Short mmCIF file of C-alpha atoms in Angstrom, two decimals:
data_model
loop_
_atom_site.label_atom_id
_atom_site.label_comp_id
_atom_site.label_asym_id
_atom_site.label_seq_id
_atom_site.Cartn_x
_atom_site.Cartn_y
_atom_site.Cartn_z
CA UNK A 1 159.62 134.70 134.40
CA UNK A 2 158.63 131.32 133.58
CA UNK A 3 158.08 130.56 129.91
CA UNK A 4 156.49 127.33 130.29
CA UNK A 5 153.58 126.32 132.71
CA UNK A 6 155.25 123.13 133.43
CA UNK A 7 157.49 124.93 135.78
CA UNK A 8 154.50 126.17 137.85
CA UNK A 9 153.57 123.69 140.37
CA UNK A 10 149.96 124.14 141.78
CA UNK A 11 150.05 121.52 144.35
CA UNK A 12 151.50 118.10 145.21
CA UNK A 13 149.21 115.19 145.16
CA UNK A 14 150.75 112.05 147.06
CA UNK A 15 154.14 113.34 146.31
CA UNK A 16 153.23 113.92 142.51
CA UNK A 17 153.71 117.76 141.43
CA UNK A 18 150.64 118.93 139.67
CA UNK A 19 151.75 121.63 137.43
CA UNK A 20 149.77 124.48 135.71
CA UNK A 21 149.77 122.52 132.47
CA UNK A 22 148.07 119.64 133.83
CA UNK A 23 145.89 121.69 135.90
CA UNK A 24 144.64 123.89 133.21
CA UNK A 25 144.32 120.85 130.96
CA UNK A 26 141.92 119.31 133.49
CA UNK A 27 139.98 122.67 133.53
CA UNK A 28 139.70 122.64 129.74
CA UNK A 29 138.70 118.95 129.96
CA UNK A 30 136.13 119.65 132.52
CA UNK A 31 134.79 122.71 130.67
CA UNK A 32 134.45 120.74 127.38
CA UNK A 33 132.76 117.72 129.15
CA UNK A 34 130.31 119.64 131.22
CA UNK A 35 129.40 121.78 128.20
CA UNK A 36 128.92 118.68 126.10
CA UNK A 37 126.84 116.96 128.81
CA UNK A 38 124.74 120.10 129.18
CA UNK A 39 124.28 120.71 125.36
CA UNK A 40 123.44 116.97 124.79
CA UNK A 41 121.42 116.06 127.67
CA UNK A 42 118.05 116.75 126.14
CA UNK A 43 119.46 115.32 122.84
CA UNK A 44 116.54 112.95 121.88
CA UNK A 45 115.21 111.92 118.35
CA UNK A 46 111.71 112.64 119.45
CA UNK A 47 112.43 116.08 120.80
CA UNK A 48 112.65 118.86 118.05
CA UNK A 49 116.13 120.29 117.62
CA UNK A 50 116.55 123.62 119.38
CA UNK A 51 119.34 126.27 118.67
CA UNK A 52 122.05 124.63 120.82
CA UNK A 53 121.32 121.43 119.23
CA UNK A 54 121.50 122.94 115.86
CA UNK A 55 124.68 124.90 116.57
CA UNK A 56 126.43 121.60 117.85
CA UNK A 57 125.16 119.70 114.83
CA UNK A 58 126.54 122.35 112.58
CA UNK A 59 129.84 122.33 114.43
CA UNK A 60 130.30 118.63 114.51
CA UNK A 61 129.16 118.34 110.90
CA UNK A 62 131.47 121.17 109.80
CA UNK A 63 134.15 119.19 111.35
CA UNK A 64 133.12 116.09 109.71
CA UNK A 65 132.75 117.77 106.26
CA UNK A 66 136.38 119.20 106.76
CA UNK A 67 137.64 115.74 107.53
CA UNK A 68 135.87 114.14 104.62
CA UNK A 69 137.10 117.05 102.34
CA UNK A 70 140.82 116.40 103.67
CA UNK A 71 140.60 112.60 103.84
CA UNK A 72 138.29 111.79 100.95
CA UNK A 73 135.98 109.93 103.28
CA UNK A 74 134.13 110.44 106.60
CA UNK A 75 135.32 108.15 109.52
CA UNK A 76 133.83 108.14 112.84
CA UNK A 77 137.17 107.42 114.59
CA UNK A 78 139.04 110.15 112.69
CA UNK A 79 136.27 112.64 113.61
CA UNK A 80 136.58 111.72 117.38
CA UNK A 81 140.30 112.19 117.19
CA UNK A 82 140.73 115.16 114.93
CA UNK A 83 137.66 116.83 116.37
CA UNK A 84 139.00 116.41 119.95
CA UNK A 85 142.29 117.80 119.02
CA UNK A 86 140.57 120.96 117.31
CA UNK A 87 138.30 121.56 120.25
CA UNK A 88 141.14 121.16 122.84
CA UNK A 89 143.57 123.34 121.19
CA UNK A 90 140.82 126.00 120.35
CA UNK A 91 139.39 125.98 123.76
CA UNK A 92 142.71 126.16 125.46
CA UNK A 93 143.77 129.07 123.18
CA UNK A 94 140.65 130.85 123.58
CA UNK A 95 140.75 130.65 127.22
CA UNK A 96 143.82 132.92 126.81
CA UNK A 97 141.61 135.94 127.38
CA UNK A 98 140.79 134.96 130.79
CA UNK A 99 143.18 136.61 133.23
CA UNK A 100 145.46 134.24 135.11
CA UNK A 101 144.70 131.27 132.65
CA UNK A 102 147.73 129.78 131.20
CA UNK A 103 146.72 127.79 128.01
CA UNK A 104 148.16 124.25 128.18
CA UNK A 105 149.11 124.61 124.60
CA UNK A 106 151.64 127.04 125.64
CA UNK A 107 153.59 124.17 127.06
CA UNK A 108 155.97 122.20 124.96
CA UNK A 109 155.13 119.14 126.77
CA UNK A 110 151.46 119.43 125.73
CA UNK A 111 152.14 120.04 122.16
CA UNK A 112 154.64 117.26 122.33
CA UNK A 113 152.22 114.95 123.83
CA UNK A 114 149.58 115.94 121.20
CA UNK A 115 152.29 115.40 118.41
CA UNK A 116 153.33 112.09 120.02
CA UNK A 117 149.67 111.21 119.94
CA UNK A 118 149.45 112.01 116.30
CA UNK A 119 152.73 110.03 115.76
CA UNK A 120 151.16 107.07 117.27
CA UNK A 121 147.65 107.50 115.97
CA UNK A 122 148.96 107.58 112.30
CA UNK A 123 150.38 104.01 112.41
CA UNK A 124 147.39 102.84 114.40
CA UNK A 125 144.94 104.16 111.94
CA UNK A 126 147.06 103.03 109.00
CA UNK A 127 147.14 99.26 110.50
CA UNK A 128 143.53 99.21 111.33
CA UNK A 129 142.69 100.59 107.64
CA UNK A 130 145.27 98.44 105.76
CA UNK A 131 146.25 95.88 108.03
CA UNK A 132 149.96 95.53 109.39
CA UNK A 133 151.45 94.57 106.15
CA UNK A 134 149.88 97.09 104.06
CA UNK A 135 150.74 99.78 106.40
CA UNK A 136 154.55 98.84 106.55
CA UNK A 137 154.74 98.45 102.94
CA UNK A 138 153.94 102.08 102.54
CA UNK A 139 157.54 102.80 104.20
CA UNK A 140 159.00 101.01 101.10
CA UNK A 141 157.06 103.01 98.50
CA UNK A 142 157.97 103.89 95.95
CA UNK A 143 161.26 101.65 96.72
CA UNK A 144 163.06 100.22 99.57
CA UNK A 145 165.68 102.85 99.35
CA UNK A 146 163.20 105.45 100.69
CA UNK A 147 162.65 103.47 104.03
CA UNK A 148 164.99 105.67 106.00
CA UNK A 149 163.62 108.86 104.36
CA UNK A 150 160.07 107.69 105.05
CA UNK A 151 160.88 107.05 108.69
CA UNK A 152 162.62 110.39 109.15
CA UNK A 153 159.55 112.01 107.37
CA UNK A 154 157.17 110.42 109.93
CA UNK A 155 159.18 111.83 112.86
CA UNK A 156 159.86 115.17 111.35
CA UNK A 157 156.04 115.40 110.85
CA UNK A 158 155.44 115.09 114.59
CA UNK A 159 158.22 117.23 115.49
CA UNK A 160 157.13 119.95 113.25
CA UNK A 161 153.68 119.70 114.56
CA UNK A 162 154.74 120.05 118.16
CA UNK A 163 157.14 122.98 117.40
CA UNK A 164 154.54 124.81 115.29
CA UNK A 165 151.83 124.80 117.88
CA UNK A 166 154.06 125.39 120.74
CA UNK A 167 155.92 128.25 118.97
CA UNK A 168 152.79 130.11 118.11
CA UNK A 169 151.08 129.84 121.37
CA UNK A 170 154.00 130.36 123.47
CA UNK A 171 155.25 133.33 121.46
CA UNK A 172 151.80 134.97 121.67
CA UNK A 173 151.84 134.62 125.40
CA UNK A 174 155.39 135.79 125.83
CA UNK A 175 154.84 138.73 123.57
CA UNK A 176 151.69 139.78 125.40
CA UNK A 177 153.46 139.60 128.59
CA UNK A 178 156.22 141.58 127.40
CA UNK A 179 154.04 144.11 125.82
CA UNK A 180 152.26 144.31 128.96
CA UNK A 181 155.30 145.60 130.77
CA UNK A 182 155.98 148.14 128.08
CA UNK A 183 152.59 149.61 127.27
CA UNK A 184 150.12 147.90 129.80
CA UNK A 185 147.00 149.63 128.44
CA UNK A 186 146.93 149.01 124.69
CA UNK A 187 149.17 146.44 123.30
CA UNK A 188 147.82 143.43 125.46
CA UNK A 189 144.38 143.95 124.33
CA UNK A 190 145.37 144.06 120.69
CA UNK A 191 147.73 140.97 121.30
CA UNK A 192 145.03 139.10 123.01
CA UNK A 193 142.57 139.75 119.97
CA UNK A 194 145.31 138.63 117.64
CA UNK A 195 145.89 135.72 119.95
CA UNK A 196 142.29 134.66 119.76
CA UNK A 197 142.60 134.59 116.07
CA UNK A 198 145.92 132.87 115.76
CA UNK A 199 144.79 130.32 118.37
CA UNK A 200 141.84 129.33 116.48
CA UNK A 201 143.99 129.23 113.12
CA UNK A 202 146.58 127.22 114.91
CA UNK A 203 143.88 124.78 116.27
CA UNK A 204 142.37 124.40 112.71
CA UNK A 205 145.79 123.89 111.39
CA UNK A 206 146.89 121.23 113.82
CA UNK A 207 143.66 119.36 113.40
CA UNK A 208 143.91 119.64 109.55
CA UNK A 209 147.53 118.39 109.49
CA UNK A 210 146.80 115.57 111.92
CA UNK A 211 144.03 114.54 109.63
CA UNK A 212 146.16 114.74 106.63
CA UNK A 213 148.71 112.57 108.38
CA UNK A 214 146.36 110.10 109.49
CA UNK A 215 144.33 109.99 106.31
CA UNK A 216 147.54 109.72 104.08
CA UNK A 217 148.48 106.61 106.22
CA UNK A 218 144.77 105.08 105.87
CA UNK A 219 144.12 106.10 102.14
CA UNK A 220 143.77 103.04 99.94
CA UNK A 221 146.05 102.82 96.86
CA UNK A 222 143.14 102.80 94.64
CA UNK A 223 141.66 105.90 96.06
CA UNK A 224 142.35 108.97 94.01
CA UNK A 225 144.30 111.64 95.56
CA UNK A 226 142.63 115.07 96.26
CA UNK A 227 144.51 118.01 94.85
CA UNK A 228 146.19 120.22 97.60
CA UNK A 229 144.91 123.64 97.51
CA UNK B 1 162.36 125.49 126.86
CA UNK B 2 162.40 122.12 128.22
CA UNK B 3 160.02 119.08 127.93
CA UNK B 4 158.75 117.59 131.19
CA UNK B 5 158.25 113.88 129.85
CA UNK B 6 156.00 113.16 133.05
CA UNK B 7 153.75 116.09 131.89
CA UNK B 8 153.89 114.76 128.42
CA UNK B 9 152.73 111.20 129.53
CA UNK B 10 150.12 113.04 131.65
CA UNK B 11 148.96 115.24 128.70
CA UNK B 12 148.77 112.16 126.37
CA UNK B 13 146.70 110.24 128.94
CA UNK B 14 144.56 113.36 129.43
CA UNK B 15 144.11 113.63 125.78
CA UNK B 16 142.99 110.10 125.38
CA UNK B 17 140.68 110.67 128.17
CA UNK B 18 139.28 113.79 126.68
CA UNK B 19 138.84 111.90 123.47
CA UNK B 20 136.73 109.31 125.16
CA UNK B 21 134.80 111.81 127.24
CA UNK B 22 133.96 113.83 124.11
CA UNK B 23 133.14 110.84 122.09
CA UNK B 24 130.79 109.64 124.94
CA UNK B 25 129.04 113.01 125.74
CA UNK B 26 129.50 115.13 122.53
CA UNK B 27 130.20 113.19 119.33
CA UNK B 28 128.13 109.96 119.73
CA UNK B 29 124.99 111.76 121.00
CA UNK B 30 124.98 114.42 118.28
CA UNK B 31 125.96 111.82 115.51
CA UNK B 32 123.42 109.26 116.78
CA UNK B 33 120.83 112.05 116.70
CA UNK B 34 121.71 113.03 113.21
CA UNK B 35 121.61 109.45 112.20
CA UNK B 36 118.31 109.09 113.99
CA UNK B 37 117.06 111.91 112.20
CA UNK B 38 118.32 110.93 108.89
CA UNK B 39 116.92 107.58 109.35
CA UNK B 40 113.59 109.02 110.33
CA UNK B 41 113.66 111.33 107.34
CA UNK B 42 114.64 108.49 105.13
CA UNK B 43 111.68 106.50 106.56
CA UNK B 44 109.46 109.33 106.12
CA UNK B 45 110.55 109.80 102.49
CA UNK B 46 110.18 106.02 101.98
CA UNK B 47 106.62 106.22 103.46
CA UNK B 48 105.99 109.16 101.40
CA UNK B 49 106.96 107.43 98.42
CA UNK B 50 104.94 104.62 99.45
CA UNK B 51 102.01 106.80 100.18
CA UNK B 52 102.42 108.24 96.74
CA UNK B 53 102.65 104.92 95.06
CA UNK B 54 99.37 103.96 96.86
CA UNK B 55 97.88 107.21 95.92
CA UNK B 56 98.99 106.64 92.25
CA UNK B 57 97.58 103.14 92.62
CA UNK B 58 94.35 104.54 94.21
CA UNK B 59 94.21 107.08 91.19
CA UNK B 60 94.58 104.26 88.71
CA UNK B 61 91.98 102.31 90.26
CA UNK B 62 89.62 105.45 90.53
CA UNK B 63 90.38 106.04 86.79
CA UNK B 64 89.57 102.37 85.86
CA UNK B 65 86.30 102.73 88.01
CA UNK B 66 85.44 105.92 86.32
CA UNK B 67 86.17 104.30 82.92
CA UNK B 68 84.18 101.21 83.87
CA UNK B 69 81.26 103.41 85.24
CA UNK B 70 81.43 105.38 81.76
CA UNK B 71 81.12 102.09 79.94
CA UNK B 72 78.44 100.91 82.15
CA UNK B 73 76.70 104.15 81.93
CA UNK B 74 77.01 103.92 78.10
CA UNK B 75 75.68 100.48 78.13
CA UNK B 76 72.91 101.37 80.45
CA UNK B 77 71.99 104.43 78.31
CA UNK B 78 72.02 102.25 75.25
CA UNK B 79 69.93 99.72 77.03
CA UNK B 80 67.60 102.29 78.42
CA UNK B 81 67.39 103.84 74.85
CA UNK B 82 66.50 100.58 73.39
CA UNK B 83 64.06 99.87 76.04
CA UNK B 84 62.59 103.31 75.53
CA UNK B 85 62.46 102.62 71.77
CA UNK B 86 60.74 99.10 72.49
CA UNK B 87 58.29 100.75 74.96
CA UNK B 88 57.53 103.60 72.40
CA UNK B 89 56.94 100.96 69.78
CA UNK B 90 54.67 99.12 72.13
CA UNK B 91 52.80 102.28 73.00
CA UNK B 92 52.44 103.36 69.57
CA UNK B 93 51.30 99.84 68.55
CA UNK B 94 48.81 100.06 71.44
CA UNK B 95 47.71 103.43 70.54
CA UNK B 96 47.27 102.34 66.84
CA UNK B 97 45.40 99.47 68.10
CA UNK B 98 43.06 101.58 70.30
CA UNK B 99 42.89 104.19 67.41
CA UNK B 100 41.77 101.25 65.09
CA UNK B 101 39.37 99.91 67.62
CA UNK B 102 37.98 103.39 68.25
CA UNK B 103 37.77 103.88 64.54
CA UNK B 104 36.10 100.52 64.07
CA UNK B 105 33.82 101.21 67.00
CA UNK B 106 33.02 104.73 65.50
CA UNK B 107 32.43 103.02 62.03
CA UNK B 108 30.25 100.47 63.63
CA UNK B 109 28.39 103.28 65.52
CA UNK B 110 28.30 105.30 62.29
CA UNK B 111 27.03 102.06 60.32
CA UNK B 112 24.41 101.71 63.00
CA UNK B 113 23.20 105.21 62.86
CA UNK B 114 23.18 104.86 59.06
CA UNK B 115 21.09 101.79 59.32
CA UNK B 116 18.75 103.60 61.90
CA UNK B 117 18.70 106.56 59.56
CA UNK B 118 17.82 104.25 56.53
CA UNK B 119 15.31 102.37 58.53
CA UNK B 120 13.59 105.62 59.53
CA UNK B 121 13.89 106.67 55.78
CA UNK B 122 12.27 103.44 55.01
CA UNK B 123 9.57 103.89 57.44
CA UNK B 124 8.96 107.52 56.41
CA UNK B 125 9.23 106.45 52.72
CA UNK B 126 6.79 103.66 53.25
CA UNK B 127 4.41 105.74 55.29
CA UNK B 128 4.40 108.50 52.61
CA UNK B 129 4.03 105.88 49.83
CA UNK B 130 1.35 103.96 51.72
CA UNK B 131 -0.58 107.23 52.54
CA UNK B 132 -0.35 108.44 49.01
CA UNK B 133 -1.43 105.05 47.64
CA UNK B 134 -4.15 104.89 50.11
CA UNK B 135 -5.33 108.32 49.33
CA UNK B 136 -5.04 107.69 45.44
CA UNK B 137 -7.05 104.45 45.77
CA UNK B 138 -9.73 106.24 48.00
CA UNK B 139 -10.07 109.22 45.81
CA UNK B 140 -9.84 107.17 42.46
CA UNK B 141 -11.81 103.90 43.06
CA UNK B 142 -13.53 104.24 46.67
CA UNK B 143 -11.35 101.43 47.91
CA UNK B 144 -8.93 100.83 50.94
CA UNK B 145 -5.40 99.89 50.52
CA UNK B 146 -5.76 96.96 52.97
CA UNK B 147 -8.89 95.58 51.15
CA UNK B 148 -6.86 95.75 47.84
CA UNK B 149 -3.66 94.25 49.29
CA UNK B 150 -5.85 91.40 50.80
CA UNK B 151 -7.65 90.65 47.60
CA UNK B 152 -4.24 90.76 45.66
CA UNK B 153 -2.79 88.43 48.25
CA UNK B 154 -5.60 86.07 47.89
CA UNK B 155 -4.93 86.26 44.03
CA UNK B 156 -1.32 85.43 44.43
CA UNK B 157 -1.88 82.79 46.94
CA UNK B 158 -4.11 80.75 44.76
CA UNK B 159 -1.52 79.38 42.13
CA UNK B 160 0.70 78.95 45.04
CA UNK B 161 -1.69 76.84 47.09
CA UNK B 162 -0.18 73.32 46.48
CA UNK B 163 3.36 74.60 47.32
CA UNK B 164 2.07 76.37 50.43
CA UNK B 165 0.13 73.11 51.62
CA UNK B 166 3.43 71.14 51.22
CA UNK B 167 5.49 73.77 53.04
CA UNK B 168 2.81 74.08 55.80
CA UNK B 169 3.03 70.34 56.62
CA UNK B 170 1.24 69.56 60.01
CA UNK B 171 0.97 73.00 60.92
CA UNK B 172 -2.65 74.00 62.09
CA UNK B 173 -2.20 77.84 62.42
CA UNK B 174 -1.46 80.45 59.80
CA UNK B 175 -0.40 83.93 60.87
CA UNK B 176 -1.16 87.05 59.01
CA UNK B 177 0.99 89.83 60.29
CA UNK B 178 0.51 93.51 59.35
CA UNK B 179 2.03 96.91 60.13
CA UNK B 180 -1.33 98.13 61.47
CA UNK B 181 -4.43 96.32 62.39
CA UNK B 182 -6.49 95.35 59.43
CA UNK B 183 -10.09 96.43 59.23
CA UNK B 184 -12.64 93.64 60.27
CA UNK B 185 -14.26 93.28 56.69
CA UNK B 186 -10.79 92.76 55.23
CA UNK B 187 -10.05 90.17 58.08
CA UNK B 188 -13.27 88.26 57.32
CA UNK B 189 -12.74 88.24 53.74
CA UNK B 190 -9.14 86.99 54.15
CA UNK B 191 -10.46 84.37 56.53
CA UNK B 192 -13.17 83.06 54.32
CA UNK B 193 -10.73 82.92 51.28
CA UNK B 194 -7.87 81.30 53.00
CA UNK B 195 -10.30 78.64 54.77
CA UNK B 196 -11.36 77.80 51.34
CA UNK B 197 -7.63 76.95 50.29
CA UNK B 198 -6.51 75.70 53.74
CA UNK B 199 -9.63 74.17 55.40
CA UNK B 200 -7.53 72.37 58.12
CA UNK B 201 -5.66 75.46 59.13
CA UNK B 202 -7.11 78.21 61.43
CA UNK B 203 -6.03 81.83 60.72
CA UNK B 204 -4.74 84.49 63.24
CA UNK B 205 -3.94 88.10 62.61
CA UNK B 206 -1.16 90.02 64.29
CA UNK B 207 0.34 93.57 64.10
CA UNK B 208 4.14 94.42 63.97
CA UNK B 209 5.01 98.05 63.98
CA UNK B 210 8.68 97.01 62.86
CA UNK B 211 7.40 95.45 59.80
CA UNK B 212 6.95 97.30 56.48
CA UNK B 213 3.48 98.24 55.53
CA UNK B 214 1.78 95.24 53.78
CA UNK B 215 0.84 91.66 54.69
CA UNK B 216 2.96 88.73 55.63
CA UNK B 217 1.62 85.23 55.68
CA UNK B 218 3.49 82.59 57.68
CA UNK B 219 2.28 79.07 57.70
CA UNK B 220 4.47 76.23 58.84
CA UNK B 221 7.97 76.74 57.43
CA UNK B 222 6.85 78.97 54.51
CA UNK B 223 6.60 82.76 54.49
CA UNK B 224 4.76 84.80 51.99
CA UNK B 225 5.31 88.51 52.27
CA UNK B 226 3.47 91.31 50.16
CA UNK B 227 4.99 94.56 51.51
CA UNK B 228 6.08 97.91 50.18
CA UNK B 229 9.80 97.01 50.87
CA UNK B 230 10.72 96.40 47.19
CA UNK B 231 9.10 99.82 46.41
CA UNK B 232 10.92 101.49 49.17
CA UNK B 233 14.22 99.93 47.91
CA UNK B 234 13.33 101.21 44.44
CA UNK B 235 12.42 104.90 46.09
CA UNK B 236 15.79 104.63 47.93
CA UNK B 237 17.65 103.79 44.70
CA UNK B 238 15.79 106.65 42.66
CA UNK B 239 16.67 109.07 45.72
CA UNK B 240 20.39 107.84 45.78
CA UNK B 241 20.59 108.27 42.03
CA UNK B 242 19.01 111.78 42.19
CA UNK B 243 21.40 112.70 45.04
CA UNK B 244 24.61 111.34 43.17
CA UNK B 245 23.35 113.31 39.97
CA UNK B 246 22.99 116.40 42.18
CA UNK B 247 26.47 116.02 43.72
CA UNK B 248 28.03 115.36 40.18
CA UNK B 249 26.42 118.51 39.13
CA UNK B 250 27.75 120.52 42.13
CA UNK B 251 31.19 119.07 41.39
CA UNK B 252 31.04 120.03 37.91
CA UNK B 253 29.78 123.51 38.76
CA UNK B 254 32.62 123.94 41.17
CA UNK B 255 35.24 122.85 38.78
CA UNK B 256 33.89 125.37 36.46
#
């Protein structure tokens, strides 16, 4: 039994093994892109909004309002990044119900990649917002003694993100596989339904945490901090 | 559980590509659409605000016009009232003048009628007086009134002869006018007597029905009348006196 889709090679392209993680990631990407193109192809200001457009606007504005609520302000770049994180993870997790589909998020490589991207995005957003000196100065706050702890804190965030997502998705898939062997007619359905719920929650938590990390790096010192709920 | 770092690198690249794709095909069209709609709504609201301001301005202008029209209407009404009053005064004055003219005309007509009536009364009185006198003279002395008047005229003229000659001047004709034609013996007697007094003046006899009964002698610029006018005037005065006394009596009886 392969616990990770990384070990399943679909085919070799020019000597480069394309495993299931990458393959299903492309499927998710293609699905999201095609759906986006289909939904937004007739999106013109002179055309009255239809149901699809209204639904998309509600989703995008919902994501935007969530980001604004967490970050205290609405930034387009943060929306692109965190929204894509949410849509990718949510779509990957929701496609778990399709038989034979292995969600890319069940691979530690994918979650690590996403966590690394968050790790890279945090300083990039911080530098673009505060400037290089301003961002580096946050590592010395409240005093320079905290520098190693701040560095450890940054890395531990990424690792916790990666492990959290991977653990939840992979455990759900593994438990479903085990229960399929024990009681093939009842438990898999319940676990799949539960997996849909936890998948959406994980996508939401992953995107929110990424937003929180990035916004904490980009928040200006004069900005009042929002109370955590 | 292992991490395939090639897969990690590929997934990072995939994720970045997905971010670009979704930004290109999902977020930007939707956000641009939302922005465009917000801009359109903002423009419409601005237009609405502008239209409202214009409407308020138009309303203000309308109210000002209405106010101006009301003022103009009041002024016009006042002007019309004054003009009407002036016109009324003019019409009243014209009516008053017309009434006065008609009253004056009526008064003139009344006076003329009164004069005619008085003339008729004179004629009737004179006629009555004359016929009575003629009848009295005929019954009492067997003599005509005309002959008696002619003799009396001759008697009156004789003392006035020098004055009449001076008044006659170079006149060669004397005219005797009577209400009715004089009898031939009376004319002959008058002619012979006046020829003795005025030998160079010839005598003519004429009749004038408008003249009071009696004789009028005109010679040159002088005129000598011997008519019953004074008697008629005396008769009028007597009648008026009697009428006034009668009306006083009636008023007194009414007062009682």
